[in-house]
Amino acid sequence: MRIGVLTGGGDCPGLNPAIRAVVRRAEAGGHTVVGILDGWAGLANPDATLSRPLNRDEVRGIQARGGTVLGSSRTNLLKREGGLDAAEASIKRLGLDALVVIGGDDTLSVAAGLAKRGAAVVAIPKTMDNDVWGTEGCLGFDTAANIVTEALDRIQTTTSSHHRVAVVEVMGRDAGWVAAWGGLAGGADTILVPEQPVDAAAIDRLVELVTRRRSYATGASVIVVSEGVQLPEALLNLSGDVPRDEFGHPRLDKIAVGDAIAAILEERTGLEVRCTRLGHLQRGGPPSAADRVLGARYGVAAIEALETGRWGNMVALRAGAIVEVPLAEVGGKNRPLDASYLRVFDALA
């Protein structure tokens, strides 16, 4: 088989280990691999230079590198007139027999569209938000959680020294997995996540927690806030002018949720409250050991699925095992944070 591989959506650590595994396992099976550059934008472009052959030498050592050697884009072919037609034309022009797609929910929704048309597609889930439906593990999440943990370790020391309140904004558009794992590991006092809209009562509880902790030895508090947390519009001052991507999502980097929470707390408590936005630090740098291993497992499983004709699926992690989930069941849904994590924070408050 001649197999194409692409990465779509936001970059994250773990993509390159998966690409490496796809190439090495494909070559071991007698197949050839073509890398599609810049995700769906590259595949839908008639310019053949947006692809390149991949072999074992090309991918040697890339498991230690963050990002993606293939490039990526936030391109929604489902919303572009003739988008899927253009992708199918490129698949035919490049002589591809199958396609491995590495991406999050939005990227996988396009993969599902191609699979529905009969394309031999197998997908690999990635997103540092860890919220792809149907899997318990997404590439990029473990590294992001580790980065948040290290950042909180550092923030804890300075807040304790100066008796301050710190609000730390982390990534997580629709789910609070990064906030929960990073917050628990980094000793945050509480978290605010998209699964729990922040209303007036929630703000009151937050003010009470910060005020109560002021009487402790350090007088410090650390609050982790997911970027996608739902604040009342009156508090957030969100206008209709916020830029959106091709999938219709608000550009969360343009909405200062953490700053809004910090301002509210400072006004209500009279304490000094500072906000730190970790931003793209969370998606940069080398992948963790866990993301490298998961990428290797996913890459091998994807090629094995193609070899046996089990396309139209996403390889997934469930109870430690690699399984397959129909792509038709994945798109348009998110896996929310398990409520048990919130109960742990309540118990430790």
CSV table of C-alpha atoms in Angstrom, one decimal:
chain,number,residue,atom,x,y,z
A,1,MET,CA,0.0,0.0,0.0
A,2,ARG,CA,0.9,3.6,-0.5
A,3,ILE,CA,-0.1,5.3,2.7
A,4,GLY,CA,-0.5,9.1,3.4
A,5,VAL,CA,-0.1,10.5,6.9
A,6,LEU,CA,-1.1,14.0,8.1
A,7,THR,CA,-1.4,16.0,11.3
A,8,GLY,CA,-4.2,18.5,11.8
A,9,GLY,CA,-5.3,21.1,14.3
A,10,GLY,CA,-3.1,22.6,17.0
A,11,ASP,CA,0.3,21.0,17.4
A,12,CYS,CA,1.3,19.2,20.6
A,13,PRO,CA,4.1,16.9,21.8
A,14,GLY,CA,3.5,13.3,20.8
A,15,LEU,CA,2.8,13.8,17.1
A,16,ASN,CA,6.3,13.0,15.9
A,17,PRO,CA,6.5,9.7,17.8
A,18,ALA,CA,3.3,8.7,16.1
A,19,ILE,CA,4.6,9.7,12.7
A,20,ARG,CA,7.8,7.8,13.3
A,21,ALA,CA,5.8,4.7,14.3
A,22,VAL,CA,3.6,4.9,11.3
A,23,VAL,CA,6.5,5.1,8.9
A,24,ARG,CA,8.6,2.3,10.6
A,25,ARG,CA,5.7,-0.1,10.9
A,26,ALA,CA,4.6,0.6,7.4
A,27,GLU,CA,8.0,-0.1,5.9
A,28,ALA,CA,8.2,-3.3,7.9
A,29,GLY,CA,5.0,-4.4,6.2
A,30,GLY,CA,6.3,-3.5,2.7
A,31,HIS,CA,4.4,-0.3,2.4
A,32,THR,CA,5.5,3.2,1.4
A,33,VAL,CA,4.5,6.4,3.2
A,34,VAL,CA,3.8,9.9,1.9
A,35,GLY,CA,3.8,12.8,4.4
A,36,ILE,CA,1.1,15.4,3.7
A,37,LEU,CA,2.3,18.8,4.7
A,38,ASP,CA,0.1,21.3,6.7
A,39,GLY,CA,-2.8,19.0,7.4
A,40,TRP,CA,-6.1,19.3,5.5
A,41,ALA,CA,-4.8,22.5,3.9
A,42,GLY,CA,-2.0,20.5,2.3
A,43,LEU,CA,-4.2,17.6,1.2
A,44,ALA,CA,-6.8,19.9,-0.4
A,45,ASN,CA,-4.2,21.9,-2.3
A,46,PRO,CA,-3.4,20.8,-5.8
A,47,ASP,CA,0.3,21.7,-5.4
A,48,ALA,CA,2.1,18.4,-5.2
A,49,THR,CA,5.0,20.0,-3.3
A,50,LEU,CA,2.8,19.9,-0.2
A,51,SER,CA,3.7,16.3,0.2
A,52,ARG,CA,7.0,14.4,0.6
A,53,PRO,CA,8.1,10.8,0.8
A,54,LEU,CA,8.9,9.5,4.3
A,55,ASN,CA,11.2,6.6,5.2
A,56,ARG,CA,13.1,5.3,8.2
A,57,ASP,CA,16.0,7.7,7.7
A,58,GLU,CA,13.6,10.7,7.5
A,59,VAL,CA,12.0,10.0,10.8
A,60,ARG,CA,15.1,8.9,12.7
A,61,GLY,CA,15.2,10.6,16.1
A,62,ILE,CA,12.0,12.7,15.7
A,63,GLN,CA,10.4,10.9,18.7
A,64,ALA,CA,12.3,13.4,20.9
A,65,ARG,CA,11.0,16.5,19.1
A,66,GLY,CA,7.8,18.4,19.9
A,67,GLY,CA,5.4,19.7,17.3
A,68,THR,CA,5.1,18.0,14.0
A,69,VAL,CA,7.6,17.6,11.2
A,70,LEU,CA,4.7,17.6,8.8
A,71,GLY,CA,3.3,21.0,9.8
A,72,SER,CA,-0.4,21.5,10.6
A,73,SER,CA,-3.3,23.8,10.0
A,74,ARG,CA,-6.8,24.5,11.4
A,75,THR,CA,-8.6,23.9,8.1
A,76,ASN,CA,-12.2,22.6,8.0
A,77,LEU,CA,-12.8,21.0,4.7
A,78,LEU,CA,-16.5,20.4,5.7
A,79,LYS,CA,-17.1,24.1,5.6
A,80,ARG,CA,-15.2,24.8,2.4
A,81,GLU,CA,-17.2,24.4,-0.8
A,82,GLY,CA,-15.7,21.3,-2.6
A,83,GLY,CA,-13.3,20.7,0.3
A,84,LEU,CA,-13.8,16.9,0.5
A,85,ASP,CA,-13.8,16.8,-3.3
A,86,ALA,CA,-10.4,18.5,-3.4
A,87,ALA,CA,-9.1,16.1,-0.8
A,88,GLU,CA,-10.3,13.1,-2.7
A,89,ALA,CA,-8.7,14.5,-5.9
A,90,SER,CA,-5.4,14.8,-4.1
A,91,ILE,CA,-5.6,11.3,-2.7
A,92,LYS,CA,-6.1,10.0,-6.3
A,93,ARG,CA,-3.4,12.2,-7.7
A,94,LEU,CA,-0.8,11.1,-5.1
A,95,GLY,CA,-1.8,7.5,-5.7
A,96,LEU,CA,-2.7,6.9,-2.1
A,97,ASP,CA,-4.3,3.7,-1.1
A,98,ALA,CA,-5.0,4.7,2.5
A,99,LEU,CA,-4.6,7.7,4.9
A,100,VAL,CA,-3.6,8.0,8.5
A,101,VAL,CA,-5.0,11.1,10.1
A,102,ILE,CA,-3.6,12.4,13.4
A,103,GLY,CA,-5.8,15.0,15.1
A,104,GLY,CA,-8.4,16.1,17.5
A,105,ASP,CA,-12.2,16.3,17.3
A,106,ASP,CA,-12.3,18.8,14.5
A,107,THR,CA,-9.7,17.1,12.4
A,108,LEU,CA,-11.3,13.7,13.0
A,109,SER,CA,-14.7,15.1,11.8
A,110,VAL,CA,-13.2,15.7,8.4
A,111,ALA,CA,-11.6,12.2,8.5
A,112,ALA,CA,-15.0,10.8,9.2
A,113,GLY,CA,-16.4,12.7,6.2
A,114,LEU,CA,-13.8,11.1,3.9
A,115,ALA,CA,-14.4,7.7,5.4
A,116,LYS,CA,-18.1,8.0,4.8
A,117,ARG,CA,-17.3,8.6,1.1
A,118,GLY,CA,-15.3,5.3,1.0
A,119,ALA,CA,-11.8,6.5,1.7
A,120,ALA,CA,-9.5,4.1,3.6
A,121,VAL,CA,-8.9,6.2,6.6
A,122,VAL,CA,-7.6,5.3,10.1
A,123,ALA,CA,-7.3,8.0,12.7
A,124,ILE,CA,-5.1,8.6,15.8
A,125,PRO,CA,-6.4,10.9,18.6
A,126,LYS,CA,-4.3,13.9,19.7
A,127,THR,CA,-5.1,16.9,21.7
A,128,MET,CA,-3.5,18.2,24.8
A,129,ASP,CA,-7.1,18.8,26.1
A,130,ASN,CA,-7.5,15.0,26.3
A,131,ASP,CA,-11.2,15.3,25.3
A,132,VAL,CA,-11.6,13.3,22.1
A,133,TRP,CA,-14.7,11.1,22.5
A,134,GLY,CA,-14.1,7.3,22.7
A,135,THR,CA,-10.6,7.2,24.1
A,136,GLU,CA,-9.0,7.6,27.5
A,137,GLY,CA,-5.7,8.9,26.1
A,138,CYS,CA,-4.8,11.6,23.6
A,139,LEU,CA,-1.4,12.4,22.4
A,140,GLY,CA,-0.1,15.6,24.0
A,141,PHE,CA,-2.0,15.5,27.2
A,142,ASP,CA,0.5,13.9,29.5
A,143,THR,CA,3.2,16.3,28.4
A,144,ALA,CA,0.9,19.3,29.0
A,145,ALA,CA,-0.1,18.0,32.4
A,146,ASN,CA,3.6,17.7,33.3
A,147,ILE,CA,4.3,21.3,32.1
A,148,VAL,CA,1.4,22.7,34.2
A,149,THR,CA,2.6,20.7,37.2
A,150,GLU,CA,6.1,22.2,36.9
A,151,ALA,CA,4.7,25.7,36.4
A,152,LEU,CA,2.6,25.3,39.5
A,153,ASP,CA,5.5,24.1,41.5
A,154,ARG,CA,7.3,27.3,40.7
A,155,ILE,CA,4.3,29.5,41.2
A,156,GLN,CA,3.7,27.9,44.7
A,157,THR,CA,7.1,29.1,45.9
A,158,THR,CA,6.6,32.8,44.9
A,159,THR,CA,3.0,33.0,46.1
A,160,SER,CA,4.1,31.6,49.5
A,161,SER,CA,7.0,34.0,49.8
A,162,HIS,CA,4.8,37.0,49.1
A,163,HIS,CA,1.5,35.8,50.5
A,164,ARG,CA,-0.2,36.3,47.2
A,165,VAL,CA,-3.2,34.8,45.4
A,166,ALA,CA,-2.3,33.4,42.0
A,167,VAL,CA,-4.7,32.6,39.2
A,168,VAL,CA,-3.1,30.2,36.6
A,169,GLU,CA,-4.9,29.9,33.2
A,170,VAL,CA,-4.3,26.7,31.4
A,171,MET,CA,-5.6,25.2,28.1
A,172,GLY,CA,-8.8,23.3,27.9
A,173,ARG,CA,-11.5,24.6,25.6
A,174,ASP,CA,-14.3,22.2,26.4
A,175,ALA,CA,-12.9,19.9,29.1
A,176,GLY,CA,-10.9,20.4,32.3
A,177,TRP,CA,-8.5,17.4,32.1
A,178,VAL,CA,-5.4,19.6,32.0
A,179,ALA,CA,-6.5,21.8,34.8
A,180,ALA,CA,-7.5,18.7,36.9
A,181,TRP,CA,-4.3,16.7,36.4
A,182,GLY,CA,-1.9,19.7,36.5
A,183,GLY,CA,-3.8,21.2,39.4
A,184,LEU,CA,-3.9,18.1,41.5
A,185,ALA,CA,-0.2,17.3,40.9
A,186,GLY,CA,0.8,20.9,41.4
A,187,GLY,CA,-1.1,21.4,44.6
A,188,ALA,CA,-3.6,23.9,43.4
A,189,ASP,CA,-6.3,24.9,46.0
A,190,THR,CA,-9.1,24.6,43.5
A,191,ILE,CA,-9.9,24.5,39.8
A,192,LEU,CA,-12.4,26.2,37.5
A,193,VAL,CA,-13.3,24.0,34.5
A,194,PRO,CA,-15.7,24.2,31.5
A,195,GLU,CA,-17.8,21.4,32.9
A,196,GLN,CA,-19.0,23.7,35.7
A,197,PRO,CA,-20.3,27.1,34.7
A,198,VAL,CA,-19.0,29.8,37.0
A,199,ASP,CA,-22.1,31.7,38.4
A,200,ALA,CA,-22.4,34.1,41.3
A,201,ALA,CA,-22.6,31.3,43.8
A,202,ALA,CA,-19.3,29.8,42.5
A,203,ILE,CA,-17.6,33.2,42.8
A,204,ASP,CA,-18.8,33.5,46.4
A,205,ARG,CA,-17.3,30.1,47.2
A,206,LEU,CA,-14.0,31.2,45.5
A,207,VAL,CA,-13.9,34.4,47.6
A,208,GLU,CA,-14.6,32.4,50.8
A,209,LEU,CA,-11.8,30.0,50.0
A,210,VAL,CA,-9.3,32.8,49.3
A,211,THR,CA,-10.3,34.7,52.4
A,212,ARG,CA,-10.1,31.6,54.6
A,213,ARG,CA,-6.7,30.7,53.3
A,214,ARG,CA,-5.5,34.2,54.1
A,215,SER,CA,-5.4,33.1,57.8
A,216,TYR,CA,-3.1,30.2,57.0
A,217,ALA,CA,0.7,30.4,57.5
A,218,THR,CA,1.6,31.5,54.0
A,219,GLY,CA,-1.7,33.3,53.3
A,220,ALA,CA,-1.4,32.2,49.7
A,221,SER,CA,-3.8,30.6,47.3
A,222,VAL,CA,-3.3,29.1,43.8
A,223,ILE,CA,-6.4,28.7,41.5
A,224,VAL,CA,-6.2,26.9,38.2
A,225,VAL,CA,-8.6,28.1,35.5
A,226,SER,CA,-9.3,26.3,32.2
A,227,GLU,CA,-9.3,28.8,29.3
A,228,GLY,CA,-12.8,27.5,28.2
A,229,VAL,CA,-14.4,28.1,31.6
A,230,GLN,CA,-17.9,29.6,31.2
A,231,LEU,CA,-18.2,33.0,32.9
A,232,PRO,CA,-21.3,35.2,32.7
A,233,GLU,CA,-20.9,37.6,29.8
A,234,ALA,CA,-21.3,40.5,32.2
A,235,LEU,CA,-18.2,39.4,34.1
A,236,LEU,CA,-16.2,38.4,31.0
A,237,ASN,CA,-17.1,41.5,29.0
A,238,LEU,CA,-17.1,39.3,25.9
A,239,SER,CA,-18.3,41.1,22.8
A,240,GLY,CA,-19.3,39.6,19.4
A,241,ASP,CA,-16.0,40.8,18.0
A,242,VAL,CA,-13.9,37.9,19.3
A,243,PRO,CA,-12.2,36.2,16.4
A,244,ARG,CA,-13.2,32.6,15.6
A,245,ASP,CA,-11.4,29.8,13.8
A,246,GLU,CA,-12.8,27.9,10.8
A,247,PHE,CA,-14.6,25.5,13.1
A,248,GLY,CA,-16.5,28.4,14.7
A,249,HIS,CA,-14.7,28.2,18.0
A,250,PRO,CA,-13.8,31.5,19.8
A,251,ARG,CA,-10.1,32.3,19.7
A,252,LEU,CA,-9.6,31.7,23.5
A,253,ASP,CA,-6.2,33.3,23.3
A,254,LYS,CA,-8.1,36.5,22.7
A,255,ILE,CA,-10.3,36.1,25.8
A,256,ALA,CA,-8.7,36.7,29.1
A,257,VAL,CA,-10.7,34.4,31.4
A,258,GLY,CA,-7.9,34.2,34.0
A,259,ASP,CA,-7.5,38.0,34.1
A,260,ALA,CA,-11.3,38.3,34.6
A,261,ILE,CA,-11.2,35.9,37.6
A,262,ALA,CA,-8.2,37.7,39.1
A,263,ALA,CA,-9.9,41.1,38.8
A,264,ILE,CA,-13.1,39.8,40.4
A,265,LEU,CA,-11.2,38.2,43.3
A,266,GLU,CA,-9.0,41.3,43.8
A,267,GLU,CA,-12.1,43.6,43.9
A,268,ARG,CA,-14.0,41.2,46.3
A,269,THR,CA,-11.2,40.5,48.7
A,270,GLY,CA,-8.9,43.5,48.6
A,271,LEU,CA,-6.0,41.2,48.2
A,272,GLU,CA,-3.3,41.3,45.5
A,273,VAL,CA,-4.2,38.7,42.9
A,274,ARG,CA,-2.0,38.0,39.9
A,275,CYS,CA,-2.8,36.0,36.8
A,276,THR,CA,-0.4,33.8,34.8
A,277,ARG,CA,-1.4,32.5,31.4
A,278,LEU,CA,0.8,29.5,30.5
A,279,GLY,CA,-0.4,29.6,26.9
A,280,HIS,CA,1.6,27.9,24.2
A,281,LEU,CA,4.3,26.7,26.7
A,282,GLN,CA,1.9,23.8,27.3
A,283,ARG,CA,2.0,22.6,23.8
A,284,GLY,CA,5.8,23.1,23.1
A,285,GLY,CA,8.9,21.2,23.8
A,286,PRO,CA,9.8,17.5,23.8
A,287,PRO,CA,7.1,14.9,24.5
A,288,SER,CA,7.0,13.0,27.8
A,289,ALA,CA,7.9,9.3,28.0
A,290,ALA,CA,4.2,8.5,28.2
A,291,ASP,CA,3.3,10.5,25.0
A,292,ARG,CA,6.2,8.9,23.2
A,293,VAL,CA,5.1,5.4,24.1
A,294,LEU,CA,1.4,6.2,23.3
A,295,GLY,CA,2.4,7.6,20.0
A,296,ALA,CA,4.4,4.4,19.2
A,297,ARG,CA,1.4,2.2,20.1
A,298,TYR,CA,-1.1,4.2,18.2
A,299,GLY,CA,1.1,4.4,15.1
A,300,VAL,CA,1.6,0.6,15.0
A,301,ALA,CA,-2.1,0.0,15.6
A,302,ALA,CA,-3.1,2.3,12.8
A,303,ILE,CA,-1.0,0.5,10.2
A,304,GLU,CA,-2.2,-2.9,11.4
A,305,ALA,CA,-5.8,-1.7,11.1
A,306,LEU,CA,-5.2,-0.6,7.5
A,307,GLU,CA,-3.5,-3.9,6.6
A,308,THR,CA,-6.6,-5.9,7.7
A,309,GLY,CA,-9.1,-3.6,6.1
A,310,ARG,CA,-10.5,-2.1,9.3
A,311,TRP,CA,-10.6,1.5,8.1
A,312,GLY,CA,-13.1,4.1,9.1
A,313,ASN,CA,-11.9,3.7,12.7
A,314,MET,CA,-9.9,5.6,15.2
A,315,VAL,CA,-7.4,3.7,17.3
A,316,ALA,CA,-8.1,4.4,21.0
A,317,LEU,CA,-6.9,3.7,24.5
A,318,ARG,CA,-9.3,2.0,26.9
A,319,ALA,CA,-8.4,0.3,30.2
A,320,GLY,CA,-4.7,0.3,29.0
A,321,ALA,CA,-5.5,-1.6,25.8
A,322,ILE,CA,-5.5,-0.3,22.2
A,323,VAL,CA,-8.9,-0.7,20.6
A,324,GLU,CA,-10.7,0.7,17.6
A,325,VAL,CA,-13.7,3.1,17.6
A,326,PRO,CA,-15.8,4.0,14.5
A,327,LEU,CA,-15.0,7.5,13.3
A,328,ALA,CA,-18.7,8.1,12.8
A,329,GLU,CA,-19.1,8.0,16.6
A,330,VAL,CA,-16.3,10.4,17.4
A,331,GLY,CA,-16.9,13.6,15.6
A,332,GLY,CA,-18.9,16.4,17.2
A,333,LYS,CA,-18.6,15.1,20.7
A,334,ASN,CA,-16.2,15.7,23.6
A,335,ARG,CA,-15.2,13.6,26.6
A,336,PRO,CA,-15.8,15.7,29.7
A,337,LEU,CA,-13.8,15.6,32.8
A,338,ASP,CA,-14.9,12.9,35.2
A,339,ALA,CA,-16.7,14.4,38.1
A,340,SER,CA,-14.6,12.4,40.6
A,341,TYR,CA,-11.7,14.8,40.1
A,342,LEU,CA,-13.8,17.7,41.3
A,343,ARG,CA,-14.8,15.7,44.3
A,344,VAL,CA,-11.1,15.2,45.1
A,345,PHE,CA,-10.5,18.9,45.0
A,346,ASP,CA,-13.5,19.5,47.3
A,347,ALA,CA,-12.1,16.9,49.7
A,348,LEU,CA,-8.7,18.6,49.7
A,349,ALA,CA,-9.9,22.2,49.9
